Amino acid sequence: MTREDAQALDAADPLARFRAAFDLPAGVIYLDGNSLGPPPVAAHERLAQASRAEWGEGLVRSWNTAGWIDAPLRIGAKIARLIGARPGEVTVADSTSVNLFKLAAGALSLRPGRKTILSEAGNFPSDLYALQGLSALLGDRAKLKTVAPEDLAGAIDDDTAVVALTHIHYKSALRWDMAKITAAAHAAGALTLWDLCHSAGAVAVDLNGAAADLAVGCSYKYLNGGPGAPAFLFVAERHQGAICSPLTGWMGHAEPFAFEDAYRPAGDIRGLITGTPPILGLAALEAGIDLQLQADPAQVEAKGLALADLFIGEVEARAGDGGLRLTSPRDAARRGLHVAFAHPEGYAVVQAMMARGVVGDFRAPDIARFGFSPLFLSYAEVWDAAAALAEVVDSRAWDQPQFRIRAAVT
Ligand SMILES: *Cc1c(COP(=O)(O)O)cnc(C)c1O
């Protein structure tokens, strides 16, 4: 493909108009929207409004007058439209790690007598750590079992309470078949709990179409909600009356402002909210979600996969024997919107790319990872980034001491 071919794809791109809605610095090709999405221009305005007018002038009255108290469910209902859920099935709350803990415990409460939480080895560390913490807390009543992905379906048995998987793997971008795994879990009487961190705002998720039971996800990646933005959680309507949260806070009470001593669960999705919602984070997040809702999810997924295909194709066509090895599925149907290349000096390669204005990230031990957020990237930028990566590995431009200095966040 020539650069002119890439520019022709941009000219025909129905999502190209979204670029102007983002505040991105000049001279940067941002291939890390899968780690931290850039700010929508509207988020700056929304944050200023939430801070000055709502917090500053409205003060405590804004809980009622500025829609603060309804924000978790209001924004949850908007996220529901992006992930194939109904409005009352999603709320915003806490972080992904905390929500995973709550819903895994909730799954055990829905399957009394069953002890196993089944996940894949190599799942996102925080997911495994949260599940390890839960099983340590519950002693004999819970057991985390991790297996290789190829052994997972066969490992579901009559002791499995829940299968907890990341829909799109954070490193390889390998995509699970949500409907197929959910059907296998249900056939054995188990539930599914999906982590949608690399799926929401990226691929066209259909939780109810797949009959999924539970899900969590973060909103600072493809949803562009801002650093540390609050996460979301999904509980299928059929489970809401019975699921028990292990973190019973006042916002999950049937009547928070009755100030009763005894906990009474709300009995709907609110029962999974713990405490006071983070209003400033929600304000920025809502700007990101409102922008995302203007785009057709099928077009978003198709463009992201096309950008990733372009990147893989151009890198492999140009890079000679530079040591790069694709570790993501080559088949786009089995992939999310990021691409992982292994390289023995992956960290230094990513740093050398940054010195050329191309921002990706490094995942230990050897993965250079590049994400293709469809709303703000152009085909020409991705073409330029592929040329830069091929040049960096071919010329060994990464082989300089300053590129080996490890930062705290990689
Ligand atoms: C980014 C990510 C998380 C992040 O969890 P936090 O609680 O927000 O730190 C969790 N799971 C997966 C799969 C992720 O990619």
CSV table of C-alpha atoms and ligand atoms in Angstrom, one decimal:
chain,number,residue,atom,x,y,z
A,1,MET,CA,0.0,0.0,0.0
A,2,THR,CA,1.2,3.5,-0.8
A,3,ARG,CA,0.7,6.5,1.4
A,4,GLU,CA,-1.7,7.9,-1.3
A,5,ASP,CA,-3.7,4.7,-0.9
A,6,ALA,CA,-4.0,5.3,2.9
A,7,GLN,CA,-5.1,8.9,2.2
A,8,ALA,CA,-7.7,7.7,-0.2
A,9,LEU,CA,-9.1,5.5,2.6
A,10,ASP,CA,-9.2,8.5,4.9
A,11,ALA,CA,-11.1,10.5,2.2
A,12,ALA,CA,-13.8,7.8,2.2
A,13,ASP,CA,-13.8,7.2,6.0
A,14,PRO,CA,-17.3,7.8,7.5
A,15,LEU,CA,-15.7,8.3,11.0
A,16,ALA,CA,-13.0,10.9,9.9
A,17,ARG,CA,-15.2,13.7,11.2
A,18,PHE,CA,-14.7,12.6,14.8
A,19,ARG,CA,-11.0,13.6,14.8
A,20,ALA,CA,-11.9,17.3,15.4
A,21,ALA,CA,-13.8,16.3,18.5
A,22,PHE,CA,-10.6,15.3,20.3
A,23,ASP,CA,-7.9,17.4,21.9
A,24,LEU,CA,-4.7,15.8,20.6
A,25,PRO,CA,-1.3,17.5,20.5
A,26,ALA,CA,0.2,18.2,17.1
A,27,GLY,CA,3.0,16.0,15.9
A,28,VAL,CA,1.9,12.9,17.9
A,29,ILE,CA,0.5,9.7,16.4
A,30,TYR,CA,-1.4,8.3,19.3
A,31,LEU,CA,-1.5,4.5,19.3
A,32,ASP,CA,-2.2,4.1,23.0
A,33,GLY,CA,-5.9,5.0,23.1
A,34,ASN,CA,-6.4,1.4,24.4
A,35,SER,CA,-4.5,2.4,27.6
A,36,LEU,CA,-5.6,6.0,28.1
A,37,GLY,CA,-8.0,7.6,25.5
A,38,PRO,CA,-7.3,11.3,24.7
A,39,PRO,CA,-9.7,14.0,26.0
A,40,PRO,CA,-12.8,14.8,23.9
A,41,VAL,CA,-12.8,18.7,23.6
A,42,ALA,CA,-16.3,18.5,25.2
A,43,ALA,CA,-14.8,16.9,28.3
A,44,HIS,CA,-12.8,20.0,29.1
A,45,GLU,CA,-16.0,22.1,28.9
A,46,ARG,CA,-18.0,19.6,30.9
A,47,LEU,CA,-15.3,19.4,33.7
A,48,ALA,CA,-15.2,23.2,33.9
A,49,GLN,CA,-19.0,23.3,34.2
A,50,ALA,CA,-19.1,20.6,36.8
A,51,SER,CA,-16.4,22.3,38.9
A,52,ARG,CA,-17.3,25.9,38.6
A,53,ALA,CA,-21.1,26.0,38.3
A,54,GLU,CA,-22.2,22.7,39.8
A,55,TRP,CA,-19.7,22.3,42.6
A,56,GLY,CA,-18.7,25.9,43.1
A,57,GLU,CA,-22.1,27.6,42.9
A,58,GLY,CA,-24.6,24.8,43.4
A,59,LEU,CA,-22.6,23.2,46.3
A,60,VAL,CA,-24.5,20.3,48.0
A,61,ARG,CA,-27.7,21.3,46.2
A,62,SER,CA,-26.2,20.0,43.0
A,63,TRP,CA,-26.9,16.4,44.1
A,64,ASN,CA,-30.5,17.2,43.2
A,65,THR,CA,-30.4,20.1,40.9
A,66,ALA,CA,-27.5,19.1,38.6
A,67,GLY,CA,-28.5,15.4,38.2
A,68,TRP,CA,-25.5,14.2,40.3
A,69,ILE,CA,-27.3,11.5,42.2
A,70,ASP,CA,-28.7,10.0,39.0
A,71,ALA,CA,-25.4,10.1,37.1
A,72,PRO,CA,-24.3,6.4,37.7
A,73,LEU,CA,-27.5,5.0,36.2
A,74,ARG,CA,-27.9,7.7,33.6
A,75,ILE,CA,-24.5,7.1,32.2
A,76,GLY,CA,-24.8,3.4,32.8
A,77,ALA,CA,-27.9,3.4,30.5
A,78,LYS,CA,-25.8,5.2,27.8
A,79,ILE,CA,-23.0,2.6,28.1
A,80,ALA,CA,-25.7,-0.1,27.9
A,81,ARG,CA,-26.4,1.0,24.3
A,82,LEU,CA,-22.8,0.3,23.4
A,83,ILE,CA,-22.5,-3.2,24.8
A,84,GLY,CA,-25.9,-4.8,24.0
A,85,ALA,CA,-27.5,-4.3,27.4
A,86,ARG,CA,-30.8,-2.8,28.5
A,87,PRO,CA,-30.8,0.6,30.4
A,88,GLY,CA,-31.4,-0.8,33.9
A,89,GLU,CA,-28.6,-3.5,33.5
A,90,VAL,CA,-25.6,-1.2,33.7
A,91,THR,CA,-24.3,1.3,36.2
A,92,VAL,CA,-21.1,3.2,36.6
A,93,ALA,CA,-19.2,2.6,39.9
A,94,ASP,CA,-15.8,2.0,41.5
A,95,SER,CA,-12.9,0.7,39.4
A,96,THR,CA,-12.8,-2.4,37.1
A,97,SER,CA,-10.8,-4.4,39.7
A,98,VAL,CA,-13.3,-3.6,42.5
A,99,ASN,CA,-16.3,-4.4,40.2
A,100,LEU,CA,-14.8,-7.7,39.2
A,101,PHE,CA,-14.4,-8.6,42.9
A,102,LYS,CA,-18.0,-7.6,43.6
A,103,LEU,CA,-19.5,-9.5,40.6
A,104,ALA,CA,-17.4,-12.6,41.1
A,105,ALA,CA,-18.6,-12.7,44.7
A,106,GLY,CA,-22.1,-12.0,43.4
A,107,ALA,CA,-21.8,-15.0,41.0
A,108,LEU,CA,-20.9,-17.3,43.9
A,109,SER,CA,-24.0,-16.0,45.7
A,110,LEU,CA,-26.1,-16.9,42.6
A,111,ARG,CA,-24.6,-20.5,42.5
A,112,PRO,CA,-24.6,-21.7,46.1
A,113,GLY,CA,-22.8,-25.0,46.6
A,114,ARG,CA,-20.5,-24.3,43.6
A,115,LYS,CA,-17.0,-23.2,44.5
A,116,THR,CA,-14.9,-22.8,41.4
A,117,ILE,CA,-14.2,-19.5,39.7
A,118,LEU,CA,-12.6,-20.4,36.3
A,119,SER,CA,-10.3,-18.1,34.4
A,120,GLU,CA,-7.5,-18.2,32.0
A,121,ALA,CA,-3.8,-18.2,32.9
A,122,GLY,CA,-2.3,-15.0,31.6
A,123,ASN,CA,-5.5,-13.0,32.2
A,124,PHE,CA,-5.0,-9.3,33.1
A,125,PRO,CA,-3.1,-9.4,36.4
A,126,SER,CA,-5.5,-7.3,38.4
A,127,ASP,CA,-8.4,-9.6,37.4
A,128,LEU,CA,-6.4,-12.6,38.7
A,129,TYR,CA,-5.3,-10.7,41.8
A,130,ALA,CA,-8.9,-9.7,42.7
A,131,LEU,CA,-10.1,-13.3,42.2
A,132,GLN,CA,-7.2,-14.6,44.3
A,133,GLY,CA,-8.1,-12.1,47.0
A,134,LEU,CA,-11.7,-13.2,46.9
A,135,SER,CA,-10.9,-16.9,47.1
A,136,ALA,CA,-8.5,-16.3,50.0
A,137,LEU,CA,-11.2,-14.4,51.9
A,138,LEU,CA,-13.8,-17.1,51.3
A,139,GLY,CA,-11.5,-20.0,52.3
A,140,ASP,CA,-13.2,-23.3,51.5
A,141,ARG,CA,-16.1,-21.7,49.9
A,142,ALA,CA,-14.3,-20.5,46.8
A,143,LYS,CA,-11.4,-21.7,44.6
A,144,LEU,CA,-9.8,-19.9,41.7
A,145,LYS,CA,-8.8,-22.2,38.9
A,146,THR,CA,-6.8,-20.9,35.9
A,147,VAL,CA,-6.2,-23.0,32.8
A,148,ALA,CA,-4.6,-22.3,29.4
A,149,PRO,CA,-7.1,-20.8,26.9
A,150,GLU,CA,-7.3,-23.9,24.8
A,151,ASP,CA,-8.3,-26.0,27.8
A,152,LEU,CA,-10.9,-23.6,29.1
A,153,ALA,CA,-14.1,-24.9,27.6
A,154,GLY,CA,-13.2,-28.4,28.7
A,155,ALA,CA,-12.5,-27.3,32.3
A,156,ILE,CA,-16.1,-26.1,32.9
A,157,ASP,CA,-17.7,-28.6,35.2
A,158,ASP,CA,-20.5,-29.0,37.8
A,159,ASP,CA,-18.5,-27.2,40.5
A,160,THR,CA,-18.0,-24.1,38.3
A,161,ALA,CA,-19.9,-21.1,39.6
A,162,VAL,CA,-18.6,-18.6,37.1
A,163,VAL,CA,-16.3,-18.4,34.1
A,164,ALA,CA,-14.4,-15.1,34.4
A,165,LEU,CA,-12.7,-14.0,31.2
A,166,THR,CA,-11.4,-10.9,29.5
A,167,HIS,CA,-13.3,-10.7,26.2
A,168,ILE,CA,-10.3,-9.2,24.4
A,169,HIS,CA,-6.9,-10.1,25.9
A,170,TYR,CA,-4.9,-7.1,27.1
A,171,LYS,CA,-1.7,-8.3,25.5
A,172,SER,CA,-2.4,-10.5,22.5
A,173,ALA,CA,-5.8,-9.0,21.6
A,174,LEU,CA,-7.2,-12.5,21.2
A,175,ARG,CA,-11.0,-12.3,21.3
A,176,TRP,CA,-13.1,-14.9,23.0
A,177,ASP,CA,-16.3,-16.1,21.3
A,178,MET,CA,-18.6,-14.7,24.0
A,179,ALA,CA,-21.8,-16.5,22.9
A,180,LYS,CA,-20.0,-19.9,22.6
A,181,ILE,CA,-18.3,-19.8,26.0
A,182,THR,CA,-21.5,-18.5,27.6
A,183,ALA,CA,-23.5,-21.4,26.1
A,184,ALA,CA,-20.9,-23.9,27.4
A,185,ALA,CA,-21.0,-22.3,30.8
A,186,HIS,CA,-24.8,-22.4,30.9
A,187,ALA,CA,-24.9,-26.0,29.7
A,188,ALA,CA,-22.9,-26.9,32.9
A,189,GLY,CA,-25.1,-24.6,35.1
A,190,ALA,CA,-22.4,-22.0,35.5
A,191,LEU,CA,-22.4,-18.2,34.8
A,192,THR,CA,-20.1,-15.9,32.8
A,193,LEU,CA,-18.4,-12.7,33.9
A,194,TRP,CA,-16.8,-10.8,31.1
A,195,ASP,CA,-14.1,-8.1,31.4
A,196,LEU,CA,-14.8,-5.6,28.6
A,197,CYS,CA,-11.9,-3.2,29.2
A,198,HIS,CA,-10.6,-3.7,25.6
A,199,SER,CA,-14.0,-4.2,24.1
A,200,ALA,CA,-16.3,-1.3,25.1
A,201,GLY,CA,-16.1,1.5,22.5
A,202,ALA,CA,-13.9,-0.8,20.3
A,203,VAL,CA,-15.9,-3.7,19.1
A,204,ALA,CA,-19.6,-4.2,18.7
A,205,VAL,CA,-20.3,-6.1,22.0
A,206,ASP,CA,-23.8,-7.8,22.4
A,207,LEU,CA,-24.0,-9.0,26.0
A,208,ASN,CA,-27.7,-9.9,25.8
A,209,GLY,CA,-27.3,-11.4,22.3
A,210,ALA,CA,-24.7,-13.7,23.9
A,211,ALA,CA,-26.9,-14.4,27.0
A,212,ALA,CA,-24.0,-13.1,29.2
A,213,ASP,CA,-24.7,-12.9,32.9
A,214,LEU,CA,-22.3,-10.4,34.3
A,215,ALA,CA,-19.7,-8.0,33.0
A,216,VAL,CA,-17.3,-5.2,34.0
A,217,GLY,CA,-15.2,-2.7,32.1
A,218,CYS,CA,-13.2,0.4,32.3
A,219,SER,CA,-14.1,3.7,30.7
A,220,TYR,CA,-10.7,5.4,30.3
A,221,LYS,CA,-9.5,3.3,27.3
A,222,TYR,CA,-11.6,3.3,24.1
A,223,LEU,CA,-14.4,5.3,25.9
A,224,ASN,CA,-12.1,8.2,26.5
A,225,GLY,CA,-13.4,8.9,30.0
A,226,GLY,CA,-10.2,10.3,31.4
A,227,PRO,CA,-7.4,9.0,33.7
A,228,GLY,CA,-8.9,6.8,36.5
A,229,ALA,CA,-12.4,7.4,35.2
A,230,PRO,CA,-15.0,5.3,37.1
A,231,ALA,CA,-15.7,1.8,35.7
A,232,PHE,CA,-19.0,0.2,34.7
A,233,LEU,CA,-20.7,-3.1,35.6
A,234,PHE,CA,-23.5,-5.1,34.0
A,235,VAL,CA,-25.9,-7.5,35.7
A,236,ALA,CA,-28.4,-9.2,33.5
A,237,GLU,CA,-31.9,-8.3,34.6
A,238,ARG,CA,-32.8,-12.0,35.5
A,239,HIS,CA,-30.1,-12.0,38.2
A,240,GLN,CA,-30.7,-8.6,39.8
A,241,GLY,CA,-33.2,-9.8,42.4
A,242,ALA,CA,-30.9,-12.5,43.8
A,243,ILE,CA,-27.3,-11.3,43.4
A,244,CYS,CA,-25.6,-10.2,46.6
A,245,SER,CA,-22.9,-7.6,46.6
A,246,PRO,CA,-20.0,-8.3,49.1
A,247,LEU,CA,-19.5,-4.5,49.5
A,248,THR,CA,-22.9,-3.4,50.9
A,249,GLY,CA,-22.7,0.4,51.1
A,250,TRP,CA,-25.4,3.0,51.5
A,251,MET,CA,-25.8,3.7,47.8
A,252,GLY,CA,-26.8,0.1,47.3
A,253,HIS,CA,-29.5,0.3,50.0
A,254,ALA,CA,-33.2,0.3,49.0
A,255,GLU,CA,-33.5,3.8,50.6
A,256,PRO,CA,-30.1,5.4,51.2
A,257,PHE,CA,-31.7,8.5,52.7
A,258,ALA,CA,-33.8,6.6,55.2
A,259,PHE,CA,-30.5,6.1,57.2
A,260,GLU,CA,-31.5,2.8,58.6
A,261,ASP,CA,-29.0,0.6,60.6
A,262,ALA,CA,-29.8,-2.6,58.7
A,263,TYR,CA,-28.8,-3.1,55.1
A,264,ARG,CA,-31.7,-3.7,52.7
A,265,PRO,CA,-30.6,-4.3,49.1
A,266,ALA,CA,-32.0,-2.0,46.4
A,267,GLY,CA,-33.0,-5.2,44.5
A,268,ASP,CA,-31.9,-3.8,41.1
A,269,ILE,CA,-28.6,-2.6,39.5
A,270,ARG,CA,-28.2,0.0,42.3
A,271,GLY,CA,-27.5,-2.8,44.7
A,272,LEU,CA,-24.1,-3.1,43.1
A,273,ILE,CA,-23.2,0.6,43.8
A,274,THR,CA,-21.2,0.9,47.0
A,275,GLY,CA,-20.7,4.5,48.0
A,276,THR,CA,-20.9,8.1,46.8
A,277,PRO,CA,-20.3,8.5,43.0
A,278,PRO,CA,-17.2,10.3,41.8
A,279,ILE,CA,-19.0,13.3,40.2
A,280,LEU,CA,-16.0,15.0,38.5
A,281,GLY,CA,-14.9,11.7,36.9
A,282,LEU,CA,-18.4,11.0,35.8
A,283,ALA,CA,-18.7,14.4,34.2
A,284,ALA,CA,-15.6,13.8,32.0
A,285,LEU,CA,-16.8,10.3,31.3
A,286,GLU,CA,-20.2,11.4,30.1
A,287,ALA,CA,-18.6,13.6,27.5
A,288,GLY,CA,-16.7,10.6,26.2
A,289,ILE,CA,-19.7,8.4,26.1
A,290,ASP,CA,-21.9,11.0,24.4
A,291,LEU,CA,-19.3,11.3,21.7
A,292,GLN,CA,-19.0,7.5,21.3
A,293,LEU,CA,-22.8,7.2,21.0
A,294,GLN,CA,-22.7,9.3,17.8
A,295,ALA,CA,-20.7,6.7,16.0
A,296,ASP,CA,-22.0,3.4,14.5
A,297,PRO,CA,-20.4,0.5,16.5
A,298,ALA,CA,-20.1,-1.7,13.4
A,299,GLN,CA,-18.2,1.1,11.6
A,300,VAL,CA,-16.0,1.6,14.7
A,301,GLU,CA,-15.1,-2.0,14.8
A,302,ALA,CA,-14.6,-2.3,11.1
A,303,LYS,CA,-12.3,0.7,11.0
A,304,GLY,CA,-10.2,-0.4,14.0
A,305,LEU,CA,-9.7,-3.8,12.5
A,306,ALA,CA,-8.8,-2.3,9.1
A,307,LEU,CA,-6.2,0.1,10.8
A,308,ALA,CA,-4.7,-2.9,12.6
A,309,ASP,CA,-4.6,-4.9,9.4
A,310,LEU,CA,-2.9,-2.0,7.6
A,311,PHE,CA,-0.3,-1.7,10.4
A,312,ILE,CA,0.5,-5.4,10.5
A,313,GLY,CA,0.7,-5.6,6.7
A,314,GLU,CA,3.0,-2.5,6.3
A,315,VAL,CA,5.3,-3.4,9.2
A,316,GLU,CA,5.8,-7.0,8.0
A,317,ALA,CA,6.2,-5.9,4.4
A,318,ARG,CA,9.0,-3.4,5.4
A,319,ALA,CA,10.7,-4.7,8.4
A,320,GLY,CA,13.3,-7.2,7.3
A,321,ASP,CA,14.9,-9.5,9.9
A,322,GLY,CA,14.6,-6.9,12.6
A,323,GLY,CA,13.4,-9.3,15.3
A,324,LEU,CA,9.8,-8.4,15.3
A,325,ARG,CA,7.2,-11.2,15.7
A,326,LEU,CA,3.5,-10.7,15.5
A,327,THR,CA,1.9,-12.4,18.6
A,328,SER,CA,-1.7,-11.2,18.0
A,329,PRO,CA,-4.0,-13.3,15.8
A,330,ARG,CA,-3.4,-12.6,12.1
A,331,ASP,CA,-7.1,-13.3,11.5
A,332,ALA,CA,-9.0,-10.0,12.3
A,333,ALA,CA,-12.1,-12.0,13.3
A,334,ARG,CA,-10.3,-13.4,16.3
A,335,ARG,CA,-8.7,-10.0,17.3
A,336,GLY,CA,-9.6,-6.8,19.1
A,337,LEU,CA,-8.3,-3.4,18.1
A,338,HIS,CA,-4.7,-3.5,19.3
A,339,VAL,CA,-1.7,-5.4,17.9
A,340,ALA,CA,1.2,-7.0,19.8
A,341,PHE,CA,4.7,-7.5,18.4
A,342,ALA,CA,7.3,-9.3,20.4
A,343,HIS,CA,10.8,-8.0,20.2
A,344,PRO,CA,13.7,-8.9,22.5
A,345,GLU,CA,14.2,-5.2,23.1
A,346,GLY,CA,10.6,-4.3,23.1
A,347,TYR,CA,10.9,-1.6,25.7
A,348,ALA,CA,13.6,0.2,23.9
A,349,VAL,CA,11.7,-0.1,20.6
A,350,VAL,CA,8.7,1.6,22.1
A,351,GLN,CA,10.9,4.4,23.5
A,352,ALA,CA,12.5,4.9,20.1
A,353,MET,CA,9.1,5.1,18.6
A,354,MET,CA,8.1,7.7,21.1
A,355,ALA,CA,11.2,9.8,20.2
A,356,ARG,CA,9.7,9.8,16.7
A,357,GLY,CA,6.3,11.0,17.9
A,358,VAL,CA,4.5,7.6,17.8
A,359,VAL,CA,3.1,6.7,21.2
A,360,GLY,CA,2.6,3.0,21.9
A,361,ASP,CA,3.3,1.0,25.1
A,362,PHE,CA,5.3,-1.9,26.4
A,363,ARG,CA,4.0,-5.0,28.2
A,364,ALA,CA,6.5,-7.2,30.0
A,365,PRO,CA,8.4,-9.2,29.1
A,366,ASP,CA,8.8,-8.3,25.5
A,367,ILE,CA,5.7,-6.9,23.9
A,368,ALA,CA,5.5,-3.7,21.9
A,369,ARG,CA,1.7,-2.9,21.9
A,370,PHE,CA,-0.1,-0.5,19.5
A,371,GLY,CA,-3.8,0.3,19.8
A,372,PHE,CA,-6.0,1.6,16.9
A,373,SER,CA,-8.8,3.8,18.3
A,374,PRO,CA,-11.1,4.3,15.4
A,375,LEU,CA,-12.5,7.7,16.3
A,376,PHE,CA,-9.3,9.8,16.1
A,377,LEU,CA,-6.8,7.9,14.0
A,378,SER,CA,-6.4,8.2,10.3
A,379,TYR,CA,-5.1,5.5,7.9
A,380,ALA,CA,-2.3,7.9,6.8
A,381,GLU,CA,-1.1,8.2,10.4
A,382,VAL,CA,-1.1,4.4,10.8
A,383,TRP,CA,0.8,4.1,7.6
A,384,ASP,CA,3.4,6.6,8.9
A,385,ALA,CA,3.6,4.7,12.3
A,386,ALA,CA,4.2,1.4,10.5
A,387,ALA,CA,7.0,2.9,8.4
A,388,ALA,CA,8.5,4.3,11.6
A,389,LEU,CA,8.4,0.9,13.4
A,390,ALA,CA,10.0,-0.8,10.5
A,391,GLU,CA,12.7,1.8,10.3
A,392,VAL,CA,13.4,1.6,14.1
A,393,VAL,CA,13.9,-2.2,14.1
A,394,ASP,CA,15.8,-2.3,10.8
A,395,SER,CA,18.2,0.4,11.6
A,396,ARG,CA,18.5,-0.7,15.3
A,397,ALA,CA,17.6,2.9,16.2
A,398,TRP,CA,16.4,1.5,19.5
A,399,ASP,CA,19.9,0.5,20.5
A,400,GLN,CA,20.7,3.6,22.6
A,401,PRO,CA,21.2,3.8,26.3
A,402,GLN,CA,18.5,6.4,26.9
A,403,PHE,CA,15.8,4.1,25.4
A,404,ARG,CA,16.6,1.4,28.0
A,405,ILE,CA,15.8,3.6,31.1
A,406,ARG,CA,12.7,2.1,32.5
A,407,ALA,CA,9.9,4.5,33.7
A,408,ALA,CA,7.5,3.5,36.5
A,409,VAL,CA,4.7,3.2,34.0
A,410,THR,CA,5.5,1.3,30.8
B,1,LIG,C1,-7.1,-1.9,32.0
B,1,LIG,C2,-7.6,-3.1,32.5
B,1,LIG,C3,-8.1,-3.2,33.8
B,1,LIG,C4,-8.0,-2.1,34.7
B,1,LIG,O1,-8.5,-2.2,36.0
B,1,LIG,P1,-8.5,-1.0,37.0
B,1,LIG,O2,-9.2,-1.4,38.1
B,1,LIG,O3,-9.1,0.2,36.2
B,1,LIG,O4,-7.0,-0.6,37.2
B,1,LIG,C5,-8.7,-4.4,34.2
B,1,LIG,N1,-8.8,-5.5,33.4
B,1,LIG,C6,-8.3,-5.4,32.1
B,1,LIG,C7,-8.5,-6.6,31.2
B,1,LIG,C8,-7.7,-4.3,31.6
B,1,LIG,O5,-7.2,-4.2,30.4
